[in-house]
Coordinates of C-alpha atoms and ligand atoms in Angstrom, one line a residue:
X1477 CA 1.3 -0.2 -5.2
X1478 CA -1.6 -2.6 -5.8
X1479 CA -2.7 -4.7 -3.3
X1480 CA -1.8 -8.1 -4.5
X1481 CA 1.5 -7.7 -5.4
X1482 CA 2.6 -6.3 -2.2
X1483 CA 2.3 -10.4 -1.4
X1484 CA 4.0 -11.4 -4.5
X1485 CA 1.0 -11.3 -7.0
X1486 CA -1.1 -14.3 -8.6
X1487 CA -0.1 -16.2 -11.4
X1488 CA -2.0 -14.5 -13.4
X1489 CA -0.6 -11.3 -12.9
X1490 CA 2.8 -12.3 -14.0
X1491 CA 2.4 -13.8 -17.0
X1492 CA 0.9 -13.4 -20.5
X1493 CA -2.2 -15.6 -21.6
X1494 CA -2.3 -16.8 -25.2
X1495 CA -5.4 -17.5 -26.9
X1496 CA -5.5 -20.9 -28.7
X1497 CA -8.4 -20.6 -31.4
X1498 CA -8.3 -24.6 -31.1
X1499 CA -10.0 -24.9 -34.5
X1500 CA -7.1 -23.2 -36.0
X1501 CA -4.2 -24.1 -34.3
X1502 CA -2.8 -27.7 -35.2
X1503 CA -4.5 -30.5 -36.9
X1504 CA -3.7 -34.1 -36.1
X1505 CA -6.6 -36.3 -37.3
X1506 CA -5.7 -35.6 -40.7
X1507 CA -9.7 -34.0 -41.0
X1508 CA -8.6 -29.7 -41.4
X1509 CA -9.5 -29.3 -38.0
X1510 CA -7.7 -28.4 -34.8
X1511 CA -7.5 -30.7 -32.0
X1512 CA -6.6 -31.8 -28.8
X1513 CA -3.0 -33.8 -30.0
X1514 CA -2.3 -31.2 -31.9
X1515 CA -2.3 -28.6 -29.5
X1516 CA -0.8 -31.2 -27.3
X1517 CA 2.4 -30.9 -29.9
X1518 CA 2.5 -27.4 -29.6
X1519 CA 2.6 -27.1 -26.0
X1520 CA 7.0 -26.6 -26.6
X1521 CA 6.3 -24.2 -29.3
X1522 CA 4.2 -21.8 -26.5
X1523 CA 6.8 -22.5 -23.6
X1524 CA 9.4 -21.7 -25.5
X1525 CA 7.7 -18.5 -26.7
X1526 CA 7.1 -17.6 -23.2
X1527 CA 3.5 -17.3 -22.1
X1528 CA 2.2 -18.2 -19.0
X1529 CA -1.5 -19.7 -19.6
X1530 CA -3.3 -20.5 -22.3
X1531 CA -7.0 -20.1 -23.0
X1532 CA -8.7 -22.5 -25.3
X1533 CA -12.0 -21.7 -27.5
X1534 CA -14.5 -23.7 -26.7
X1535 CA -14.5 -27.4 -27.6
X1536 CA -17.3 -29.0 -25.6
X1537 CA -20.1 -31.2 -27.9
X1538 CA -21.2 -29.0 -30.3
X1539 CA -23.7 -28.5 -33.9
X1540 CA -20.8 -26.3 -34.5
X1541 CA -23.6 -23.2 -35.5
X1542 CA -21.1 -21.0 -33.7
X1543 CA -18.6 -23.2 -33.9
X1544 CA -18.7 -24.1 -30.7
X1545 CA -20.1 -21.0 -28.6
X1546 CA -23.2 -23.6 -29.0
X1547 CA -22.8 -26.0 -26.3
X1548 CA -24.8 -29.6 -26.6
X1549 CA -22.9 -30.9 -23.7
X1550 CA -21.1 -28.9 -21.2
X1551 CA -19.1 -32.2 -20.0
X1552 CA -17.4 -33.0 -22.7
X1553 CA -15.0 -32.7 -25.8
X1554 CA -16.5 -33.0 -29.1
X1555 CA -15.1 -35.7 -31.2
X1556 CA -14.1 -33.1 -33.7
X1557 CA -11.0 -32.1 -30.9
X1558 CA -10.4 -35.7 -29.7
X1559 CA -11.9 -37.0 -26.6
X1560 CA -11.5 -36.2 -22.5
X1561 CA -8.5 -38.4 -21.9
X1562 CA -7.3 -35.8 -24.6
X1563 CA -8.2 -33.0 -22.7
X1564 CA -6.6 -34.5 -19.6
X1565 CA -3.1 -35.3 -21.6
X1566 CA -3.1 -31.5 -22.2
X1567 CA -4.0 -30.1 -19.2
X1568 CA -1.2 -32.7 -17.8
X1569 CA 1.5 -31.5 -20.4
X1570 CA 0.7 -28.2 -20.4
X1571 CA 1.0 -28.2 -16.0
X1572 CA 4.4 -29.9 -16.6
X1573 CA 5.4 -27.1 -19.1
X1574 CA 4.0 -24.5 -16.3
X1575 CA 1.6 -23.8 -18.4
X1576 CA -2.1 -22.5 -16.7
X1577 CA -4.7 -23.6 -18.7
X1578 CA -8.3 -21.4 -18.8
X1579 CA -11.4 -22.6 -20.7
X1580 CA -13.9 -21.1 -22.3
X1581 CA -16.8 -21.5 -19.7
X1582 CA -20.6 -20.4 -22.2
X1583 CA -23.3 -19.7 -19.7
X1584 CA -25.6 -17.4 -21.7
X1585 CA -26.7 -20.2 -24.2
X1586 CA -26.9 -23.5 -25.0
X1587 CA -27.0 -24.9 -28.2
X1588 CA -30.7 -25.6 -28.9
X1589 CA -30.0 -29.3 -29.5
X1590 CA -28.4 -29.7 -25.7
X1591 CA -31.2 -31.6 -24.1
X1592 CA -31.8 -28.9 -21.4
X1593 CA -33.9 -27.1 -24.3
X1594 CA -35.1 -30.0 -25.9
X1595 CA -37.2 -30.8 -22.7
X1596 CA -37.9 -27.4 -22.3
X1597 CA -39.4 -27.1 -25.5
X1598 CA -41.2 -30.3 -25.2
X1599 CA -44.1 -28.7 -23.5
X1600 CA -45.2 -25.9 -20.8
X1601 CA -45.3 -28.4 -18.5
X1602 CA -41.7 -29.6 -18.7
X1603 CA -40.1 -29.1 -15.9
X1604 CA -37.5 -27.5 -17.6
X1605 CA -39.6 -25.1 -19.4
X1606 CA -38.7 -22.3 -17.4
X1607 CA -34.8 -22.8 -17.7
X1608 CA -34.9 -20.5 -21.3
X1609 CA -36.8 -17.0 -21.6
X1610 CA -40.1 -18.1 -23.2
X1611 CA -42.6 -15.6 -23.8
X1612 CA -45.9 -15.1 -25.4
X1613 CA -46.3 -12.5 -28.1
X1614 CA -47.8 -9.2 -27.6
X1615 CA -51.4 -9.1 -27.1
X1616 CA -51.1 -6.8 -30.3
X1617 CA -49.0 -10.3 -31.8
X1618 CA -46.0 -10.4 -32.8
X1619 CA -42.4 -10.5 -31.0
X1620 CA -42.4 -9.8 -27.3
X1621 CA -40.7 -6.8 -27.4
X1622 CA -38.3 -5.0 -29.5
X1623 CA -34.5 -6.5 -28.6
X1624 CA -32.7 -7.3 -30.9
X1625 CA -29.9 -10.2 -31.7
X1626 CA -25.8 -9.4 -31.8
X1627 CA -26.2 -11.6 -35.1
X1628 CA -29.1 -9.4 -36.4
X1629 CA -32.7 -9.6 -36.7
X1630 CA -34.9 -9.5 -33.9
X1631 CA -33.6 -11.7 -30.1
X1632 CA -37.1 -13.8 -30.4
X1633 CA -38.1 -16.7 -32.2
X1634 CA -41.3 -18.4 -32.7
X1635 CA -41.7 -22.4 -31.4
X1636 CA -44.3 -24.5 -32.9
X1637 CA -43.9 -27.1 -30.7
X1638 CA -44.9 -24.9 -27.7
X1639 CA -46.4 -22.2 -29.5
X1640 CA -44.1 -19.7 -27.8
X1641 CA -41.3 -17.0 -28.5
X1642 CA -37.7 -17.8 -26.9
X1643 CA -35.1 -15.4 -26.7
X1644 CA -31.7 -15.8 -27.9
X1645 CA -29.1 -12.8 -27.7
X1646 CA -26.8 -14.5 -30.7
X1647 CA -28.5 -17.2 -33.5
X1648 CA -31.7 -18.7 -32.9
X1649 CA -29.4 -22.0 -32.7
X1650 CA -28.5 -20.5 -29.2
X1651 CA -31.5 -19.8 -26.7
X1652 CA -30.6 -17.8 -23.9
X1653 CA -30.9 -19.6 -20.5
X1654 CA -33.1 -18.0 -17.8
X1655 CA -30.5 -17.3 -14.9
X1656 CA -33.2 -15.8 -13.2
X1657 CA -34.0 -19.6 -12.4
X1658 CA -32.2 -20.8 -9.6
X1659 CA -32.3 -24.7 -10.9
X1660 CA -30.4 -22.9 -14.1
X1661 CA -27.7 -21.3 -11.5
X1662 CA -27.0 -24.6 -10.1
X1663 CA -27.0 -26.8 -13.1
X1664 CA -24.2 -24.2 -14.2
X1665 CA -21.6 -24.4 -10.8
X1666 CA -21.6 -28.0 -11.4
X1667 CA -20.2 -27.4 -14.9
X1668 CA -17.6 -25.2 -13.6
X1669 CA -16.8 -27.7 -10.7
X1670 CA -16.5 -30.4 -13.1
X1671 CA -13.5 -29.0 -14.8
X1672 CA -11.8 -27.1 -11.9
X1673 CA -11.9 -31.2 -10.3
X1674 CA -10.1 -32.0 -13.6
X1675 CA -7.6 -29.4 -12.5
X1676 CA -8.3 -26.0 -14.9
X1677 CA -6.7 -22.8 -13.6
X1678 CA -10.0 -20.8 -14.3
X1679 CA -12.2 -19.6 -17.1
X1680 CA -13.1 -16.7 -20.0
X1681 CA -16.8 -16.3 -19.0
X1682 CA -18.5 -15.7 -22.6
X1683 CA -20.9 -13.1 -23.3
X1684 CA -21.1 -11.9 -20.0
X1685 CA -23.9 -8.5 -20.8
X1686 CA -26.3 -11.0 -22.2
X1687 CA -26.4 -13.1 -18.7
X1688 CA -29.0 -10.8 -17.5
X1689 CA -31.6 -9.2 -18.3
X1690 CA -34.8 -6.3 -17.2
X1691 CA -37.4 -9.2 -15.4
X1692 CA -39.9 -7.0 -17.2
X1693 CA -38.9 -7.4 -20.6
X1694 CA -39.0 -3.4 -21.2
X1695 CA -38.3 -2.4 -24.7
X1696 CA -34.9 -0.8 -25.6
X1697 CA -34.7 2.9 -26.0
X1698 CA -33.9 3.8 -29.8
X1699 CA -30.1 4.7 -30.3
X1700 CA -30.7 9.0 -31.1
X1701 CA -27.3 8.6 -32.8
X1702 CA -27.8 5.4 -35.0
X1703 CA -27.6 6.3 -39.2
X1704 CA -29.9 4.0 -40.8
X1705 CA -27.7 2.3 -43.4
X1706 CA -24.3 2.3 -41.3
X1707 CA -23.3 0.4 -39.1
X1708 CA -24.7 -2.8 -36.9
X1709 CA -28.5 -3.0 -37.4
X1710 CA -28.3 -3.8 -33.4
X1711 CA -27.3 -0.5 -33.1
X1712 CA -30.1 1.0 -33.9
X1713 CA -31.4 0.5 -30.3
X1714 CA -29.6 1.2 -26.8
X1715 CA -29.4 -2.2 -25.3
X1716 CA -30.0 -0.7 -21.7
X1717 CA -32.7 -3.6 -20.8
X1718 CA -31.4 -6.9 -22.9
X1719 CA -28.0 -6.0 -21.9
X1720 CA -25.4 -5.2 -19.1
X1721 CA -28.2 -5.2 -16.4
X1722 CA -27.1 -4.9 -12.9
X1723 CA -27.9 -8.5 -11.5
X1724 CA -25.3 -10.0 -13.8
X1725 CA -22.6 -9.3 -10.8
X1726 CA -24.8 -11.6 -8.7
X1727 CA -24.4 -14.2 -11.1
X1728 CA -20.2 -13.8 -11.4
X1729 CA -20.2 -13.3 -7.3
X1730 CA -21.6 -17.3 -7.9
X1731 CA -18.9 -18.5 -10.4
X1732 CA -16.5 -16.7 -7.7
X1733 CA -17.6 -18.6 -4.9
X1734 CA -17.4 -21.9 -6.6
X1735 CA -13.6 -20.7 -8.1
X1736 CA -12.9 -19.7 -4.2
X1737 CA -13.7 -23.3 -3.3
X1738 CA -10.1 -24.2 -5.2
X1739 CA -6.7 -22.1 -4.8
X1740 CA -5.5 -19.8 -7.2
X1741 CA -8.1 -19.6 -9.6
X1742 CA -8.4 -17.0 -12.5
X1743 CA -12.2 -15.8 -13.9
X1744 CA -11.8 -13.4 -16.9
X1745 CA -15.2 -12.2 -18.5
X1746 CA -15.8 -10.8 -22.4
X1747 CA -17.7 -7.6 -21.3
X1748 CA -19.0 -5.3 -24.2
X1749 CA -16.7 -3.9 -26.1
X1750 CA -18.8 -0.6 -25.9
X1751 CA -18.7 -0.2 -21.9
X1752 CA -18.1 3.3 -20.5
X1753 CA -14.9 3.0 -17.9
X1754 CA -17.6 3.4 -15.0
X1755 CA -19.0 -0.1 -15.9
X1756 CA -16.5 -1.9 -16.9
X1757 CA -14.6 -0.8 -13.5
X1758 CA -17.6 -2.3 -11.6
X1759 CA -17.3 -5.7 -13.1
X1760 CA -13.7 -5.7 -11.2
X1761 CA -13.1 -7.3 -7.4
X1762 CA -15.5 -8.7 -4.6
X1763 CA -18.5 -6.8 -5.4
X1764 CA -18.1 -7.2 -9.8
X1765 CA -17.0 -10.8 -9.7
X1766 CA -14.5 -11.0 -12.2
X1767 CA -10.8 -11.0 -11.8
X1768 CA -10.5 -9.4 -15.2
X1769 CA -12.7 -7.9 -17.4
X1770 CA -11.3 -7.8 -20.9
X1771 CA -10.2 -4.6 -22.0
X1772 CA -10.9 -4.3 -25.4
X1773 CA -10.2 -0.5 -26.1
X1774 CA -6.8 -1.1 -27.5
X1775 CA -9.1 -2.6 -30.6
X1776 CA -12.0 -0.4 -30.7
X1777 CA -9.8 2.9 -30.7
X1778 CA -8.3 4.6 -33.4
X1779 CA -4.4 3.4 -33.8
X1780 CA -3.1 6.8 -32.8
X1781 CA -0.9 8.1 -29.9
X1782 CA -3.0 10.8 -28.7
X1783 CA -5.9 8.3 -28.3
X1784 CA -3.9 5.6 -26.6
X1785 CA -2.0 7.9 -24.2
X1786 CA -5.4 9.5 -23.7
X1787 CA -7.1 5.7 -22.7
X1788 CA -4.3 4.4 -20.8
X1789 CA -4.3 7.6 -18.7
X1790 CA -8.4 7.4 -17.9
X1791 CA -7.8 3.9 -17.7
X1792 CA -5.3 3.5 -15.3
X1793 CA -6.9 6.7 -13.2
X1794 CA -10.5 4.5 -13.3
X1795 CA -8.7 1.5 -11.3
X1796 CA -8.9 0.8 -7.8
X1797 CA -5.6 -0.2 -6.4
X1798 CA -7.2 -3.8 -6.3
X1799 CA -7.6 -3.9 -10.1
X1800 CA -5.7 -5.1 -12.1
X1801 CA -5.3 -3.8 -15.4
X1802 CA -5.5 -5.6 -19.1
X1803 CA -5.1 -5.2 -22.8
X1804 CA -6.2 -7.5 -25.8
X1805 CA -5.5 -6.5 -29.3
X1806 CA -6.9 -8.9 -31.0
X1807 CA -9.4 -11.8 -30.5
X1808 CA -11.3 -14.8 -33.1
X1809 CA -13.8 -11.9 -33.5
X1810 CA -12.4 -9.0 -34.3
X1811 CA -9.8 -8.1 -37.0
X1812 CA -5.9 -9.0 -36.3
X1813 CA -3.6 -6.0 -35.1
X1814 CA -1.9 -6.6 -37.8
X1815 CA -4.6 -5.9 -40.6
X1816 CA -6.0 -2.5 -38.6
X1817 CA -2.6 -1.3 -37.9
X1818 CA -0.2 -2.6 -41.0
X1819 CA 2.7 -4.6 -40.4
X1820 CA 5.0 -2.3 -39.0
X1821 CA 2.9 -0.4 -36.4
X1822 CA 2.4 -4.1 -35.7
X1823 CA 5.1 -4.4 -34.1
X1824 CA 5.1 -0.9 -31.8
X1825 CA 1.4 -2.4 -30.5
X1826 CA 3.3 -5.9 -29.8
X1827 CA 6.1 -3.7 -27.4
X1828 CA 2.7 -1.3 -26.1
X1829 CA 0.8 -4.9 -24.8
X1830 CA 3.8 -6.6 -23.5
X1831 CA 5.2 -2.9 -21.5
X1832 CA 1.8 -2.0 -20.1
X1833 CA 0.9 -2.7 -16.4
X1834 CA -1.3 -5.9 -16.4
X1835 CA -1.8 -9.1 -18.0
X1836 CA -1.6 -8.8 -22.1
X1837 CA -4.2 -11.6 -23.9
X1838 CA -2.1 -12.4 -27.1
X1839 CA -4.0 -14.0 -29.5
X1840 CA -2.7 -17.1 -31.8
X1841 CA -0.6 -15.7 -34.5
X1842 CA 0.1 -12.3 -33.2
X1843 CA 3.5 -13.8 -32.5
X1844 CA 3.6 -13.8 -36.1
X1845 CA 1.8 -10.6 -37.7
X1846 CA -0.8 -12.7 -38.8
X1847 CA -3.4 -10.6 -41.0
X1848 CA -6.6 -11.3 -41.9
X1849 CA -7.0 -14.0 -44.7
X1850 CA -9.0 -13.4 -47.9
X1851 CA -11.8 -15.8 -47.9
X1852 CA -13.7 -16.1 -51.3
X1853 CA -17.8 -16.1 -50.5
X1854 CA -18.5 -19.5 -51.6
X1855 CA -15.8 -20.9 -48.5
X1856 CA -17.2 -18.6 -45.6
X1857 CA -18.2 -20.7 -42.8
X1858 CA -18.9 -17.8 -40.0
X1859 CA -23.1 -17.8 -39.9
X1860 CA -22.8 -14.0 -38.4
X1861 CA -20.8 -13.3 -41.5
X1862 CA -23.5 -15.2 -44.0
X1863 CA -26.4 -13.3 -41.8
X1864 CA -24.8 -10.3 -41.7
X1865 CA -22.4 -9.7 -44.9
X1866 CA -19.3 -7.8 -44.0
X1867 CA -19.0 -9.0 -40.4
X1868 CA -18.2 -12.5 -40.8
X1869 CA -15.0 -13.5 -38.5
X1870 CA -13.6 -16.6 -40.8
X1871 CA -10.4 -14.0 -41.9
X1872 CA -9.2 -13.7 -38.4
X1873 CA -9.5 -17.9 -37.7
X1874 CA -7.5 -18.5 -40.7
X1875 CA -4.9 -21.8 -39.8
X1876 CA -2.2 -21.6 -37.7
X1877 CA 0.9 -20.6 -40.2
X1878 CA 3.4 -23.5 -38.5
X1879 CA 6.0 -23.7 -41.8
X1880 CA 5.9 -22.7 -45.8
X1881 CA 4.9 -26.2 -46.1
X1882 CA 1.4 -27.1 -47.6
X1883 CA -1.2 -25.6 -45.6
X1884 CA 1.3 -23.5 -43.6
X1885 CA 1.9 -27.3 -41.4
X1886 CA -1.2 -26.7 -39.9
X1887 CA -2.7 -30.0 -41.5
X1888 CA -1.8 -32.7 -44.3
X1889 CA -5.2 -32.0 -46.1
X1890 CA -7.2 -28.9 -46.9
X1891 CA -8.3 -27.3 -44.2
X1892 CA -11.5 -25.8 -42.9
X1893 CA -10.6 -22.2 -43.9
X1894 CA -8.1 -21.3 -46.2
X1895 CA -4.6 -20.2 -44.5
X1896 CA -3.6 -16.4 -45.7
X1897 CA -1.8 -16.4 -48.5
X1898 CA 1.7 -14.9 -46.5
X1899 CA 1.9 -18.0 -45.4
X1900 CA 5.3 -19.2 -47.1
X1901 CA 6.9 -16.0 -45.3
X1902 CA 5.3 -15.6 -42.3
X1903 CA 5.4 -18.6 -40.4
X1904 CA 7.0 -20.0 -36.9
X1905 CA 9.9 -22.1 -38.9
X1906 CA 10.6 -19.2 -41.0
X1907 CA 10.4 -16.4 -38.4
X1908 CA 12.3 -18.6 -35.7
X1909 CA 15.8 -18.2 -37.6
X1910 CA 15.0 -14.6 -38.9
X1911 CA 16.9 -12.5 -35.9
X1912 CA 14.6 -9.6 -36.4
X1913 CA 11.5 -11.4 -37.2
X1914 CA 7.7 -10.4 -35.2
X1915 CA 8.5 -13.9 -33.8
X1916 CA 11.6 -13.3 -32.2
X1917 CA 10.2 -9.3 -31.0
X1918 CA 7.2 -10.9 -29.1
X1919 CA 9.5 -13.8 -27.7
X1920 CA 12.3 -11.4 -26.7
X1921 CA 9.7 -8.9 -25.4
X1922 CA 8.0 -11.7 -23.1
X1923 CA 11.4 -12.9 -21.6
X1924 CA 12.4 -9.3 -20.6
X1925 CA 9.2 -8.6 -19.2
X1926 CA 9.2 -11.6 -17.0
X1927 CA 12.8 -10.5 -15.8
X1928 CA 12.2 -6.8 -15.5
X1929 CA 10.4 -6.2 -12.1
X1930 CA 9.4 -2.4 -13.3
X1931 CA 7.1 -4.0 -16.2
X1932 CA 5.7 -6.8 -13.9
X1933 CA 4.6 -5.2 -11.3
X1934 CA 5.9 -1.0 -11.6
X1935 CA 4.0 2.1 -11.7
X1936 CA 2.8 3.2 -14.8
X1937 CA 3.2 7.6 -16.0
X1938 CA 2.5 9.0 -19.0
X1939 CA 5.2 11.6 -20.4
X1940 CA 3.4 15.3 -20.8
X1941 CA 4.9 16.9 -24.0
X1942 CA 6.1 13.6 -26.0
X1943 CA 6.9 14.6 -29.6
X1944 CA 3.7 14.6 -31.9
X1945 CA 2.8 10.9 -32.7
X1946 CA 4.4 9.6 -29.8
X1947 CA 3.6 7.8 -26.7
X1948 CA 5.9 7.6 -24.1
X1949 CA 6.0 6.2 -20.7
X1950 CA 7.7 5.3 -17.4
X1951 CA 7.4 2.0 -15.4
X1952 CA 8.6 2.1 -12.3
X1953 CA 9.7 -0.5 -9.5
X1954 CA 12.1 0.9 -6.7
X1955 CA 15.0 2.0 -8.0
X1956 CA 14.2 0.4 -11.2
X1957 CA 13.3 2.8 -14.1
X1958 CA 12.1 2.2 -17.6
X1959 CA 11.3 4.9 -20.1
X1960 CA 9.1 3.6 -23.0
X1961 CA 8.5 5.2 -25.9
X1962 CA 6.2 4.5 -28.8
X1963 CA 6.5 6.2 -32.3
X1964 CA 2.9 5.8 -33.9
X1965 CA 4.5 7.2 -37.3
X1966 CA 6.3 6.4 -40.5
X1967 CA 8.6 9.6 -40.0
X1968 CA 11.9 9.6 -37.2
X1969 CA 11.0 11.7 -34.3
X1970 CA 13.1 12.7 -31.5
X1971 CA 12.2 12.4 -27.8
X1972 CA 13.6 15.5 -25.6
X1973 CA 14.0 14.8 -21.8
X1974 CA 15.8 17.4 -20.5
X1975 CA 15.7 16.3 -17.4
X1976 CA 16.7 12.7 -18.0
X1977 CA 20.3 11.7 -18.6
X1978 CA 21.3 8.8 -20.4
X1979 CA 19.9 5.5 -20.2
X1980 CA 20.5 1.6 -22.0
X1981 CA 18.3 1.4 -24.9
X1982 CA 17.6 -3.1 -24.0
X1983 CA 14.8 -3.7 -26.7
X1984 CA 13.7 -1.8 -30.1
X1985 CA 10.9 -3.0 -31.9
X1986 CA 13.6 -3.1 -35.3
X1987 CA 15.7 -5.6 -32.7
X1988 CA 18.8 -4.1 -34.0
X1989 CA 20.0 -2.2 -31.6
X1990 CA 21.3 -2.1 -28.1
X1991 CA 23.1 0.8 -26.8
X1992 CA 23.5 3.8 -24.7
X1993 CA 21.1 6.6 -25.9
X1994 CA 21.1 10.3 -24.7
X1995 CA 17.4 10.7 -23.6
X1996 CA 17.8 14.9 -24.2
X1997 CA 17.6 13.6 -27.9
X1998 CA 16.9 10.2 -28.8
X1999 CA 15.9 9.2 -32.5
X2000 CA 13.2 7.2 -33.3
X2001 CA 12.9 5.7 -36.4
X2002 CA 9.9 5.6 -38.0
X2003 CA 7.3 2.8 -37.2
X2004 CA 10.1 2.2 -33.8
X2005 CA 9.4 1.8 -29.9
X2006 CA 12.1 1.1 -27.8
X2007 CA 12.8 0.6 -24.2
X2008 CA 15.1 2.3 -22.2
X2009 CA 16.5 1.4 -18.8
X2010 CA 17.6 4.4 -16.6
Ligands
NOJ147 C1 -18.7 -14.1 -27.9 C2 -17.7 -15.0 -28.6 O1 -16.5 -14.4 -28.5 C3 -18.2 -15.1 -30.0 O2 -17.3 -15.8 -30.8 C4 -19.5 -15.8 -30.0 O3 -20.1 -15.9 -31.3 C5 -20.5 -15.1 -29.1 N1 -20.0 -14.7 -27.8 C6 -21.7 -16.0 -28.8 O4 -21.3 -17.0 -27.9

């Protein structure tokens, strides 16, 4: 059993965290934007759904490049999202709720208008000159070396004012800080202190592989198996030196120290979503630093049950007994579930994330079966999506779809991106009275899994020999037994456990059924899970 829960577990082991893309999610100013108040009158809508925490996208003073992954001022709240007392209503209302609340903590880069890199720029001099990676060119000229940008193009750009290269791993709006530089470090605990005094239950660390880097700025190895012409430009090199370097758990052993100084404090990081299970093990515990590192697998792999099985199984098997496992399906940079998967296989991955052992990251309209939204050219907003065309991320931040009203009931005017045109049907009003609605699947699913001790804290086994296109499963607490099964398929299967009598089918994914099943044949419709109590 793992360690933790042998003394009950943290908070953050028994609950699920929902991801609130504040942008999106509830306008109040009457400006198309999401805000403070209007998350504020949300807070009953996510109780009553059932989550446990919520993290919020960042919200701090921002140019808004990134839309906020460009911090000006790490000590604030942009007036876009209201103002601190704002901030400290929610984090009050939310508590009352019990509701956690986790920011969004950017240490890789500023913004290059925060005044940190404003002085730095100012001159070699500066005192803070040494707080971004400046470098010379090479003797030869030109960039330093060859790394490259997430966002495209090459990770250097040229300064006038200093006559210098600095690095940025995302736009050239967002210098990378020099955490090499000690001053840097400490400038950095005090922005995490500052909120945990204000009472936040812990932090997603952003960008986590592009904290540190090789001190001797060695080029990146070309990638042998890169196609010109497909794919990522980045990955036409192997990041092994601009990314993932080793000295980046230093830096999360500091941010655990400073969480250590207050009780009961979650740090979850975004680690590359190309990570072998080797490294993204090691970013786990004492020595890593992170409580959790985001599993994004469940996104990256192919929406099949051979592949699924086949990760959970490695997965699980990589963990330490201290680990504790995680799964995200879908995040504000990544297509929704619902648009890789379709609608209905939706729903199985909705009943895989809320049955697995760990903590499932939901994020904002999942609930729902949210898809991607169709945004014409001339509205995209997303700069990765203008700089790079077919990777822009504006159809996953579509608004919040609250009611068939005008602009789903996100906002009274038009708002910053178009909402999806499913709106009038898929919505929370409408969903909340449809019995068998996504809505009422996730909010079911979340209440049985904080009531069923064998999906909180059980074992987790695989089933050898589950019927093609199925994924089946047992979670196991003392004498509590659950068989899950998953049918990955349009077409009815039927699951054969000869050795299993009958159990009480509690949940289906269709929500229409409740009933004793013979587990030496139970039918599966197509596009069903189901779980089954022994
Ligand atoms: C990862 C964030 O999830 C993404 O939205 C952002 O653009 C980059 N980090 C840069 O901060």
């Amino acid at each position: 059993m793992n360690d933790y829960l042998k003394e009950g577990g943290p908070w953050w082991q028994r609950g699920a965290i929902y991801q609130v893309y504040l942008r999106s999610f509830k306008d109040s100013q009457g400006n198309g934007i999401g805000d403070f108040p209007g998350m504020v009158s949300k807070l009953d809508y996510l109780a009553w759904l059932g989550v446990g925490a919520v993290w919020i996208s960042p919200f701090y003073p921002s140019p808004m490049v990134d839309f906020g992954y460009d911090v000006a001022d790490y000590f604030d709240v942009d007036p876009v999202f209201g103002t601190l007392e704002d901030f400290d209503e929610l984090l009050r209302r939310a508590h009352d709720l019990s509701l956690r609340v986790i920011l969004d903590f950017v240490p890789s880069h500023t913004s290059n208008q925060h005044p940190w890199f404003m002085e730095s720029r100012s001159s070699h001099a500066s005192a803070k000159h040494d707080w971004y990676i400046w470098r010379d060119p090479r003797r030869s000229g030109g960039h330093p070396n060859n790394w490259l940008s997430n966002f495209g193009g090459s990770a250097w750009t040229w300064d006038d004012q200093v006559s210098r290269y600095y690095m940025h791993s995302f736009l050239p709006e967002q210098p990378d800080l020099n955490w090499r530089n000690p001053e840097v470090r400490g400038a950095m605990l005090e922005v995490l202190r500052f909120w945990l005094d204000r009472g936040v239950d812990g932090f997603r660390i952003d960008a986590i592989v592009a904290l540190m880097k090789d001190a001797q700025f060695r080029d990146d190895p070309p990638n042998p198996n890169y196609v010109p012409g497909k794919g990522h430009p980045r990955d036409s090199l192997l990041h092994h030196h601009s990314q993932n370097h080793p000295d980046v758990h230093a830096v999360l052993r500091n941010f655990r120290s400073v969480l250590d100084e207050y009780q009961d404090k979650i740090n979850l990081g975004e680690v590359s979503y190309r990570l072998s299970l080797d490294d993204l093990v090691a970013y786990y515990g004492k020595d890593g630093g992170l409580d959790l590192p985001m599993n994004f697998k469940l996104i990256t792999l192919p929406w099949e049950a051979v592949a699924v099985r086949e990760f959970v199984d490695r997965y699980e098997q990589a963990l330490p007994s201290f680990a504790w496992p995680n799964y995200v399906l879908g995040n504000h940079d990544q297509s929704r579930v619902a648009s890789r998967t379709g609608s209905a296989q939706a729903r199985v991955a909705a009943l895989l994330l809320l049955t697995m052992r760990g903590t499932p990251i939901i994020y904002y309209g999942e609930e729902l079966g949210m898809l991607d939204a169709d945004i014409p050219t001339h509205m995209l907003q997303d700069p990765y999506g203008i700089r790079v065309p077919g990777q822009g991320r504006d159809p996953v931040r579509s608004p919040m779809q609250w009611n068939a009203e005008a602009h789903a009931g996100f906002s009274e005017v038009e708002p910053w991106l178009p909402v999806a045109a499913n709106y009038q049907t898929v919505n929370v009003v409408t969903q909340h009275d449809e019995a068998t609605s996504m809505l009422n699947l996730y909010r079911q699913l979340l209440k049985y899994r904080k009531e069923s001790q064998a999906l909180t804290m059980g074992s987790y086994r695989s089933l050898e020999g589950a019927p093609e296109d199925c994924f089946v499963y047992f979670r196991e607490f003392e004498n509590r037994r659950l068989v899950i099964a998953l049918n990955f398929s349009a077409k009815g299967k039927v699951l054969r456990m000869e050795d299993q009598a009958s159990g009480r089918l509690v949940l289906s994914t269709h929500l229409d059924r409740e009933e004793l099943v013979d587990l030496r044949s139970l039918h599966l419709r197509g596009h069903e899970a189901c779980v089954v109590e022994l």
